[in-house]
């Protein structure tokens, strides 16, 4: 694994194959999609928690 | 909406940081000046001129190659080297036209170019085959100094090179972990003060859970960085070992919690444990590494966040990264806390029905 990585780095320096070829833009796009997805997931999770808390609160109030 | 601005802000800051990380180019630098073993015959002298190969990183020597100046420096002595040929943007053949008697064996290499400005390679030239007389002084030279004309860029740092971009991921993970463990520490103190109420215990647990996640992310990003700059996934370094021990200590906190069924006892014991865990975190990550030799920046007497390590370009991405990750971490902690409380409430409601 280590030697394979060393060979890869020597054959394709980071600035050449990653930044020079535009691959960095693809990684950026994927990173942004993941970040936005994670943010939306958290937003949705919080909204669901909020509605569940409200439901439970009203249920408890009705019972008491 | 107003109270959610910091949550959106956190993600917006990280999106901005990602754009910066992947789009801002690296500044130029000098990689090495190596002896080719060849010698060029000089036009005005019978003595052969030893030929060296100068390698740059992100330089622009092909544009205005005749303006490239290569200078060597030792204390106050300066001497110009001869540029035999500029091969491409980052490679040039240099003739070391220094006299046989020199004031030093080791010389810093500087280049000056209309686009790249002045670049430095410390101790880049070592001449072991010369007569050394420290009292010698070389004749003064005239240098036409050009200011760099470069777009916004991250600074070049030897060995770190492109991996400097990892700064925006690795360091904020630890900052966020510190903040979350700090929240857990305060909650533990409050828990010990108000033993009957378990609300602070829940806060402490939620903060440690999320803090541990950031701790693991800090270890992973640090390990990748170590592989690219130091050549190994893990090195025996007080900072690295301290970080691992800290994460293990907090993992122990989770084990302790899960091993106790009695809720008040669990809250009290884990609060006491957490106080010590936070003190260990401070000692292992912030105090001990400063008293020992370390490869890690900011340790072993090498201040981490000064002009050497951070310039204005890095600060423009680094500070938003720290703030953004802390906001995301706090949001994750709040969701985790609400989820835990709701889960307990549902269990309690369910149990009370039977």
Short mmCIF file of C-alpha atoms in Angstrom, two decimals:
data_model
loop_
_atom_site.label_atom_id
_atom_site.label_comp_id
_atom_site.label_asym_id
_atom_site.label_seq_id
_atom_site.Cartn_x
_atom_site.Cartn_y
_atom_site.Cartn_z
CA UNK A 1 0.00 0.00 0.00
CA UNK A 2 2.79 2.38 1.05
CA UNK A 3 5.03 1.64 -1.91
CA UNK A 4 2.07 1.80 -4.31
CA UNK A 5 1.21 5.26 -2.98
CA UNK A 6 4.84 6.41 -3.29
CA UNK A 7 4.98 5.21 -6.91
CA UNK A 8 1.70 6.96 -7.67
CA UNK A 9 2.89 10.25 -6.14
CA UNK A 10 6.22 10.11 -7.98
CA UNK A 11 4.56 9.30 -11.30
CA UNK A 12 1.83 11.92 -10.93
CA UNK A 13 2.80 14.83 -8.67
CA UNK A 14 -0.22 16.36 -6.95
CA UNK A 15 0.02 19.72 -8.71
CA UNK A 16 0.06 18.02 -12.13
CA UNK A 17 -2.69 15.44 -12.09
CA UNK A 18 -4.93 16.87 -9.41
CA UNK A 19 -4.85 20.65 -9.81
CA UNK A 20 -3.43 20.96 -13.31
CA UNK A 21 -5.86 18.60 -15.01
CA UNK A 22 -9.03 20.02 -13.44
CA UNK A 23 -9.73 16.94 -11.29
CA UNK A 24 -9.74 19.27 -8.28
CA UNK A 25 -12.93 20.85 -9.66
CA UNK A 26 -14.65 17.45 -9.73
CA UNK A 27 -13.59 16.80 -6.14
CA UNK A 28 -14.79 20.30 -5.17
CA UNK A 29 -18.19 19.65 -6.78
CA UNK A 30 -18.54 16.31 -4.94
CA UNK A 31 -17.40 17.86 -1.64
CA UNK A 32 -19.96 20.68 -2.02
CA UNK A 33 -22.75 18.23 -2.88
CA UNK A 34 -21.88 16.14 0.20
CA UNK A 35 -21.69 19.24 2.39
CA UNK A 36 -25.05 20.59 1.19
CA UNK A 37 -26.58 17.13 1.53
CA UNK A 38 -25.29 16.83 5.09
CA UNK A 39 -26.60 20.31 5.93
CA UNK A 40 -30.05 19.52 4.53
CA UNK A 41 -30.10 16.20 6.37
CA UNK A 42 -29.31 17.98 9.66
CA UNK A 43 -31.96 20.61 8.96
CA UNK A 44 -34.53 17.91 8.27
CA UNK A 45 -33.50 15.91 11.34
CA UNK A 46 -33.93 19.00 13.52
CA UNK A 47 -37.35 19.77 12.01
CA UNK A 48 -38.49 16.21 12.64
CA UNK A 49 -37.23 16.35 16.21
CA UNK A 50 -39.06 19.63 16.68
CA UNK A 51 -42.36 18.23 15.40
CA UNK A 52 -41.97 15.05 17.48
CA UNK A 53 -41.24 17.12 20.59
CA UNK A 54 -44.35 19.23 19.90
CA UNK A 55 -46.50 16.12 19.36
CA UNK A 56 -45.24 14.51 22.54
CA UNK A 57 -45.79 17.71 24.49
CA UNK A 58 -49.40 18.07 23.29
CA UNK A 59 -50.04 14.37 23.96
CA UNK A 60 -48.70 14.68 27.49
CA UNK A 61 -50.81 17.81 28.06
CA UNK A 62 -53.96 15.99 26.84
CA UNK A 63 -53.27 13.05 29.12
CA UNK A 64 -52.70 15.23 32.15
CA UNK B 1 -35.22 32.14 10.79
CA UNK B 2 -33.06 34.63 12.72
CA UNK B 3 -31.93 32.11 15.30
CA UNK B 4 -30.89 29.69 12.54
CA UNK B 5 -28.53 32.10 10.81
CA UNK B 6 -25.44 30.69 12.55
CA UNK B 7 -26.34 27.17 11.33
CA UNK B 8 -26.63 28.30 7.71
CA UNK B 9 -23.57 30.49 8.27
CA UNK B 10 -21.53 27.50 9.43
CA UNK B 11 -22.25 25.55 6.26
CA UNK B 12 -21.81 28.64 4.07
CA UNK B 13 -18.38 29.24 5.62
CA UNK B 14 -17.31 25.65 5.00
CA UNK B 15 -18.59 25.82 1.39
CA UNK B 16 -16.50 28.99 0.95
CA UNK B 17 -13.48 27.23 2.50
CA UNK B 18 -13.88 24.24 0.14
CA UNK B 19 -13.97 26.59 -2.87
CA UNK B 20 -10.82 28.32 -1.59
CA UNK B 21 -9.06 25.01 -0.87
CA UNK B 22 -9.63 23.61 -4.36
CA UNK B 23 -9.30 26.74 -6.48
CA UNK B 24 -6.62 28.99 -4.95
CA UNK B 25 -3.25 28.18 -6.59
CA UNK B 26 -0.02 27.59 -4.75
CA UNK B 27 2.64 30.28 -4.79
CA UNK B 28 6.03 29.58 -6.37
CA UNK B 29 9.04 28.23 -4.52
CA UNK B 30 12.44 26.62 -4.99
CA UNK B 31 12.75 22.85 -4.64
CA UNK B 32 16.47 22.18 -5.12
CA UNK B 33 19.74 23.14 -6.71
CA UNK B 34 21.54 19.92 -7.61
CA UNK B 35 24.96 19.33 -9.09
CA UNK B 36 24.73 17.71 -12.52
CA UNK B 37 28.39 16.67 -12.44
CA UNK B 38 28.93 18.42 -15.78
CA UNK B 39 30.98 21.55 -16.41
CA UNK B 40 30.55 24.24 -19.03
CA UNK B 41 33.56 26.00 -20.54
CA UNK B 42 33.44 29.72 -19.88
CA UNK B 43 33.97 32.14 -22.74
CA UNK B 44 36.29 34.48 -20.84
CA UNK B 45 38.07 31.95 -18.66
CA UNK B 46 39.92 28.65 -18.96
CA UNK B 47 38.39 27.35 -15.71
CA UNK B 48 35.35 25.09 -16.30
CA UNK B 49 32.09 26.28 -14.79
CA UNK B 50 30.39 23.62 -12.61
CA UNK B 51 26.84 23.11 -13.84
CA UNK B 52 23.86 22.84 -11.48
CA UNK B 53 20.21 22.07 -12.12
CA UNK B 54 17.75 24.46 -10.44
CA UNK B 55 14.22 23.14 -9.90
CA UNK B 56 11.36 25.45 -9.03
CA UNK B 57 7.78 24.80 -7.98
CA UNK B 58 5.03 26.76 -9.72
CA UNK B 59 7.55 29.25 -11.11
CA UNK B 60 7.29 31.15 -14.42
CA UNK B 61 10.84 31.24 -15.70
CA UNK B 62 9.88 30.73 -19.38
CA UNK B 63 8.36 34.19 -19.42
CA UNK B 64 11.17 36.72 -19.52
CA UNK B 65 13.93 34.09 -19.06
CA UNK B 66 16.63 36.71 -19.54
CA UNK B 67 15.39 38.48 -16.39
CA UNK B 68 15.94 35.46 -14.13
CA UNK B 69 18.60 36.24 -11.54
CA UNK B 70 20.12 33.54 -9.32
CA UNK B 71 21.95 34.80 -6.25
CA UNK B 72 23.69 32.95 -3.42
CA UNK B 73 23.95 34.40 0.05
CA UNK B 74 26.00 33.64 3.12
CA UNK B 75 25.61 36.16 5.95
CA UNK B 76 26.29 39.52 4.23
CA UNK B 77 28.07 38.02 1.20
CA UNK B 78 26.12 37.94 -2.03
CA UNK B 79 27.15 36.57 -5.39
CA UNK B 80 25.34 36.14 -8.68
CA UNK B 81 25.31 32.79 -10.44
CA UNK B 82 25.22 32.42 -14.19
CA UNK B 83 21.96 31.29 -15.81
CA UNK B 84 23.16 29.03 -18.64
CA UNK B 85 19.72 28.04 -19.93
CA UNK B 86 16.11 28.28 -18.85
CA UNK B 87 14.68 24.90 -19.88
CA UNK B 88 11.04 25.49 -18.94
CA UNK B 89 8.95 27.27 -16.29
CA UNK B 90 10.42 25.27 -13.43
CA UNK B 91 13.86 24.11 -14.61
CA UNK B 92 17.07 25.97 -15.40
CA UNK B 93 20.74 25.12 -15.86
CA UNK B 94 22.93 27.25 -13.62
CA UNK B 95 26.67 27.79 -13.65
CA UNK B 96 28.24 28.19 -10.20
CA UNK B 97 30.71 30.92 -10.96
CA UNK B 98 32.12 31.32 -7.44
CA UNK B 99 35.85 31.74 -6.66
CA UNK B 100 37.84 28.87 -5.16
CA UNK B 101 38.30 30.70 -1.84
CA UNK B 102 35.01 31.39 -0.11
CA UNK B 103 33.85 32.62 3.30
CA UNK B 104 31.43 29.68 3.74
CA UNK B 105 30.59 26.21 2.44
CA UNK B 106 26.87 26.60 2.84
CA UNK B 107 24.91 29.18 0.85
CA UNK B 108 21.28 30.21 0.66
CA UNK B 109 19.96 30.34 -2.90
CA UNK B 110 17.73 33.23 -3.93
CA UNK B 111 16.13 33.85 -7.26
CA UNK B 112 14.52 37.02 -8.47
CA UNK B 113 12.15 37.13 -11.42
CA UNK B 114 9.64 39.72 -12.68
CA UNK B 115 6.66 37.37 -12.09
CA UNK B 116 7.74 35.26 -9.10
CA UNK B 117 9.53 38.02 -7.17
CA UNK B 118 12.22 36.83 -4.75
CA UNK B 119 12.27 33.15 -3.73
CA UNK B 120 14.56 31.58 -1.15
CA UNK B 121 16.01 28.11 -0.74
CA UNK B 122 17.81 28.02 2.59
CA UNK B 123 21.20 26.24 2.49
CA UNK B 124 20.42 25.26 -1.09
CA UNK B 125 24.06 25.21 -2.21
CA UNK B 126 26.77 23.31 -0.36
CA UNK B 127 30.31 23.52 -1.73
CA UNK B 128 32.61 20.99 -0.09
CA UNK B 129 35.44 21.32 -2.59
CA UNK B 130 36.40 24.95 -1.83
CA UNK B 131 38.94 26.62 0.43
CA UNK B 132 37.08 28.27 3.31
CA UNK B 133 38.31 31.45 4.96
CA UNK B 134 35.59 33.06 7.09
CA UNK B 135 37.33 36.43 7.00
CA UNK B 136 36.88 36.70 3.23
CA UNK B 137 34.28 39.06 1.77
CA UNK B 138 33.00 38.86 -1.76
CA UNK B 139 32.82 42.00 -3.91
CA UNK B 140 29.46 43.81 -3.84
CA UNK B 141 27.04 43.08 -6.68
CA UNK B 142 24.19 45.05 -8.23
CA UNK B 143 20.77 43.44 -8.26
CA UNK B 144 17.67 44.66 -10.06
CA UNK B 145 14.94 43.60 -7.67
CA UNK B 146 11.51 42.72 -9.07
CA UNK B 147 8.33 42.60 -6.97
CA UNK B 148 6.17 39.48 -7.45
CA UNK B 149 3.19 39.85 -9.80
CA UNK B 150 1.13 36.88 -8.73
CA UNK B 151 -2.62 36.33 -8.27
CA UNK B 152 -4.06 35.46 -4.84
CA UNK B 153 -2.25 32.29 -3.77
CA UNK B 154 -1.42 30.07 -0.82
CA UNK B 155 2.20 30.34 0.33
CA UNK B 156 4.78 27.83 -0.76
CA UNK B 157 6.29 25.96 2.17
CA UNK B 158 9.09 23.42 1.74
CA UNK B 159 7.98 19.76 2.11
CA UNK B 160 4.36 20.74 2.84
CA UNK B 161 3.70 21.99 -0.72
CA UNK B 162 0.10 21.38 -1.87
CA UNK B 163 -0.83 19.58 1.35
CA UNK B 164 -1.01 22.98 3.09
CA UNK B 165 -4.67 22.85 2.00
CA UNK B 166 -5.26 20.18 4.65
CA UNK B 167 -4.75 22.93 7.26
CA UNK B 168 -8.39 23.94 6.66
CA UNK B 169 -9.57 20.43 7.57
CA UNK B 170 -7.13 19.09 10.14
CA UNK B 171 -6.64 21.97 12.60
CA UNK B 172 -10.33 23.06 12.82
CA UNK B 173 -11.25 19.45 13.77
CA UNK B 174 -9.18 19.84 16.97
CA UNK B 175 -10.49 23.36 17.63
CA UNK B 176 -14.06 22.03 17.36
CA UNK B 177 -13.19 19.10 19.60
CA UNK B 178 -11.74 21.52 22.19
CA UNK B 179 -14.95 23.61 22.14
CA UNK B 180 -17.19 20.54 22.49
CA UNK B 181 -15.08 19.01 25.26
CA UNK B 182 -15.16 22.44 26.93
CA UNK B 183 -18.99 22.35 26.80
CA UNK B 184 -18.88 18.84 28.30
CA UNK B 185 -16.47 20.04 31.02
CA UNK B 186 -18.76 22.93 32.05
CA UNK B 187 -21.79 20.60 31.96
CA UNK B 188 -19.95 18.11 34.20
CA UNK B 189 -19.17 20.83 36.76
CA UNK B 190 -22.85 21.88 36.74
CA UNK B 191 -23.88 18.24 37.03
CA UNK B 192 -21.79 17.80 40.16
CA UNK B 193 -23.28 21.00 41.59
CA UNK B 194 -26.87 19.89 40.87
CA UNK B 195 -26.72 16.17 41.49
CA UNK B 196 -30.45 15.48 41.21
CA UNK B 197 -31.00 16.97 37.77
CA UNK B 198 -29.60 14.81 34.95
CA UNK B 199 -29.99 17.47 32.24
CA UNK B 200 -26.36 18.52 32.49
CA UNK B 201 -25.25 14.89 32.27
CA UNK B 202 -27.16 14.58 28.99
CA UNK B 203 -25.39 17.71 27.69
CA UNK B 204 -22.03 16.34 28.69
CA UNK B 205 -22.68 12.99 26.98
CA UNK B 206 -23.90 14.60 23.75
CA UNK B 207 -20.91 16.99 23.62
CA UNK B 208 -18.37 14.20 24.21
CA UNK B 209 -19.99 12.00 21.52
CA UNK B 210 -19.73 14.72 18.87
CA UNK B 211 -16.34 15.85 20.18
CA UNK B 212 -15.03 12.29 19.80
CA UNK B 213 -16.19 12.25 16.19
CA UNK B 214 -14.17 15.40 15.52
CA UNK B 215 -11.23 13.89 17.41
CA UNK B 216 -11.25 10.82 15.15
CA UNK B 217 -11.51 13.06 12.08
CA UNK B 218 -8.54 15.07 13.41
CA UNK B 219 -6.50 11.87 13.78
CA UNK B 220 -7.39 10.66 10.27
CA UNK B 221 -6.65 13.99 8.55
CA UNK B 222 -3.43 14.31 10.58
CA UNK B 223 -2.32 10.81 9.65
CA UNK B 224 -2.79 11.52 5.92
CA UNK B 225 -0.88 14.78 6.29
CA UNK B 226 1.96 13.01 8.14
CA UNK B 227 2.21 10.44 5.33
CA UNK B 228 2.68 13.12 2.68
CA UNK B 229 5.04 15.42 4.61
CA UNK B 230 6.93 13.16 7.04
CA UNK B 231 6.69 9.96 5.01
CA UNK B 232 4.84 7.82 7.57
CA UNK B 233 1.21 7.38 8.57
CA UNK B 234 2.18 7.77 12.21
CA UNK B 235 5.40 9.03 13.81
CA UNK B 236 6.48 8.73 17.43
CA UNK B 237 5.77 12.35 18.27
CA UNK B 238 4.46 13.77 21.60
CA UNK B 239 1.74 15.77 19.85
CA UNK B 240 0.45 12.81 17.83
CA UNK B 241 0.63 10.36 20.72
CA UNK B 242 -1.00 12.94 23.01
CA UNK B 243 -3.88 13.36 20.57
CA UNK B 244 -4.39 9.60 20.36
CA UNK B 245 -4.30 9.20 24.15
CA UNK B 246 -6.82 12.05 24.52
CA UNK B 247 -9.23 10.37 22.11
CA UNK B 248 -8.77 7.06 23.95
CA UNK B 249 -9.41 8.77 27.33
CA UNK B 250 -12.69 10.17 26.00
CA UNK B 251 -13.55 6.77 24.51
CA UNK B 252 -13.07 5.50 28.07
CA UNK B 253 -15.68 8.04 29.19
CA UNK B 254 -18.22 6.43 26.83
CA UNK B 255 -17.25 2.93 28.05
CA UNK B 256 -17.69 4.06 31.66
CA UNK B 257 -21.15 5.46 30.91
CA UNK B 258 -22.30 2.31 29.18
CA UNK B 259 -21.09 0.12 32.04
CA UNK B 260 -23.36 1.74 34.65
CA UNK B 261 -27.14 1.22 34.86
CA UNK B 262 -27.87 3.49 37.81
CA UNK B 263 -28.51 6.90 36.18
CA UNK B 264 -27.61 9.22 39.13
CA UNK B 265 -24.47 7.20 39.89
CA UNK B 266 -23.54 7.17 36.18
CA UNK B 267 -24.02 10.94 35.99
CA UNK B 268 -21.86 11.58 39.05
CA UNK B 269 -19.03 9.20 38.15
CA UNK B 270 -18.84 10.23 34.51
CA UNK B 271 -18.86 13.92 35.52
CA UNK B 272 -15.84 13.35 37.77
CA UNK B 273 -14.12 11.31 35.02
CA UNK B 274 -14.86 14.07 32.50
CA UNK B 275 -13.21 16.72 34.67
CA UNK B 276 -9.98 14.71 34.67
CA UNK B 277 -10.33 13.89 30.96
CA UNK B 278 -10.49 17.59 30.08
CA UNK B 279 -7.44 18.38 32.23
CA UNK B 280 -5.58 15.51 30.52
CA UNK B 281 -6.63 16.96 27.13
CA UNK B 282 -5.13 20.35 28.04
CA UNK B 283 -1.93 18.80 29.39
CA UNK B 284 -1.38 16.32 26.55
CA UNK B 285 -2.27 18.60 23.64
CA UNK B 286 -1.35 22.06 24.80
CA UNK B 287 1.26 21.85 27.55
CA UNK B 288 3.52 18.77 27.23
CA UNK B 289 4.30 19.03 23.46
CA UNK B 290 5.65 22.55 24.01
CA UNK B 291 8.33 21.22 26.37
CA UNK B 292 9.54 18.45 24.08
CA UNK B 293 11.03 18.28 20.61
CA UNK B 294 8.34 17.74 18.03
CA UNK B 295 7.94 17.64 14.28
CA UNK B 296 4.52 19.18 14.67
CA UNK B 297 4.26 22.95 14.00
CA UNK B 298 3.46 24.99 17.07
CA UNK B 299 5.37 22.67 19.37
CA UNK B 300 8.94 22.26 20.60
CA UNK B 301 9.43 26.01 20.84
CA UNK B 302 8.17 26.58 17.28
CA UNK B 303 5.10 28.82 17.53
CA UNK B 304 2.38 27.40 15.27
CA UNK B 305 0.34 30.38 14.21
CA UNK B 306 2.75 33.14 13.36
CA UNK B 307 3.82 34.78 10.12
CA UNK B 308 6.02 31.78 9.30
CA UNK B 309 3.18 29.28 9.19
CA UNK B 310 0.20 31.43 8.29
CA UNK B 311 0.06 34.31 5.85
CA UNK B 312 -2.91 36.52 4.97
CA UNK B 313 -4.04 34.16 2.18
CA UNK B 314 -4.15 31.18 4.52
CA UNK B 315 -5.85 33.21 7.24
CA UNK B 316 -8.61 34.13 4.76
CA UNK B 317 -9.50 30.44 4.55
CA UNK B 318 -8.31 29.13 7.92
CA UNK B 319 -10.29 31.39 10.26
CA UNK B 320 -13.61 30.86 8.40
CA UNK B 321 -12.85 27.11 8.50
CA UNK B 322 -12.39 27.19 12.27
CA UNK B 323 -15.60 29.20 12.82
CA UNK B 324 -17.58 27.12 10.30
CA UNK B 325 -16.56 23.74 11.74
CA UNK B 326 -17.23 24.94 15.30
CA UNK B 327 -20.75 26.07 14.28
CA UNK B 328 -21.41 22.72 12.57
CA UNK B 329 -20.05 20.87 15.61
CA UNK B 330 -22.28 22.82 17.98
CA UNK B 331 -25.31 22.19 15.75
CA UNK B 332 -24.52 18.46 15.69
CA UNK B 333 -24.23 18.53 19.49
CA UNK B 334 -27.62 20.24 19.84
CA UNK B 335 -29.33 17.74 17.53
CA UNK B 336 -27.69 14.87 19.39
CA UNK B 337 -28.83 16.31 22.72
CA UNK B 338 -32.42 16.78 21.55
CA UNK B 339 -32.47 13.29 20.08
CA UNK B 340 -31.20 11.76 23.35
CA UNK B 341 -33.75 13.71 25.40
CA UNK B 342 -36.60 12.77 23.07
CA UNK B 343 -35.56 9.14 23.14
CA UNK B 344 -35.58 9.18 26.96
CA UNK B 345 -38.91 10.96 27.02
CA UNK B 346 -40.44 8.44 24.61
CA UNK B 347 -39.09 5.54 26.68
CA UNK B 348 -40.45 7.12 29.85
CA UNK B 349 -43.89 7.81 28.22
CA UNK B 350 -43.97 4.27 26.84
CA UNK B 351 -43.07 2.78 30.23
CA UNK B 352 -45.57 4.94 32.10
CA UNK B 353 -48.39 3.57 29.90
CA UNK B 354 -47.83 0.05 31.22
#
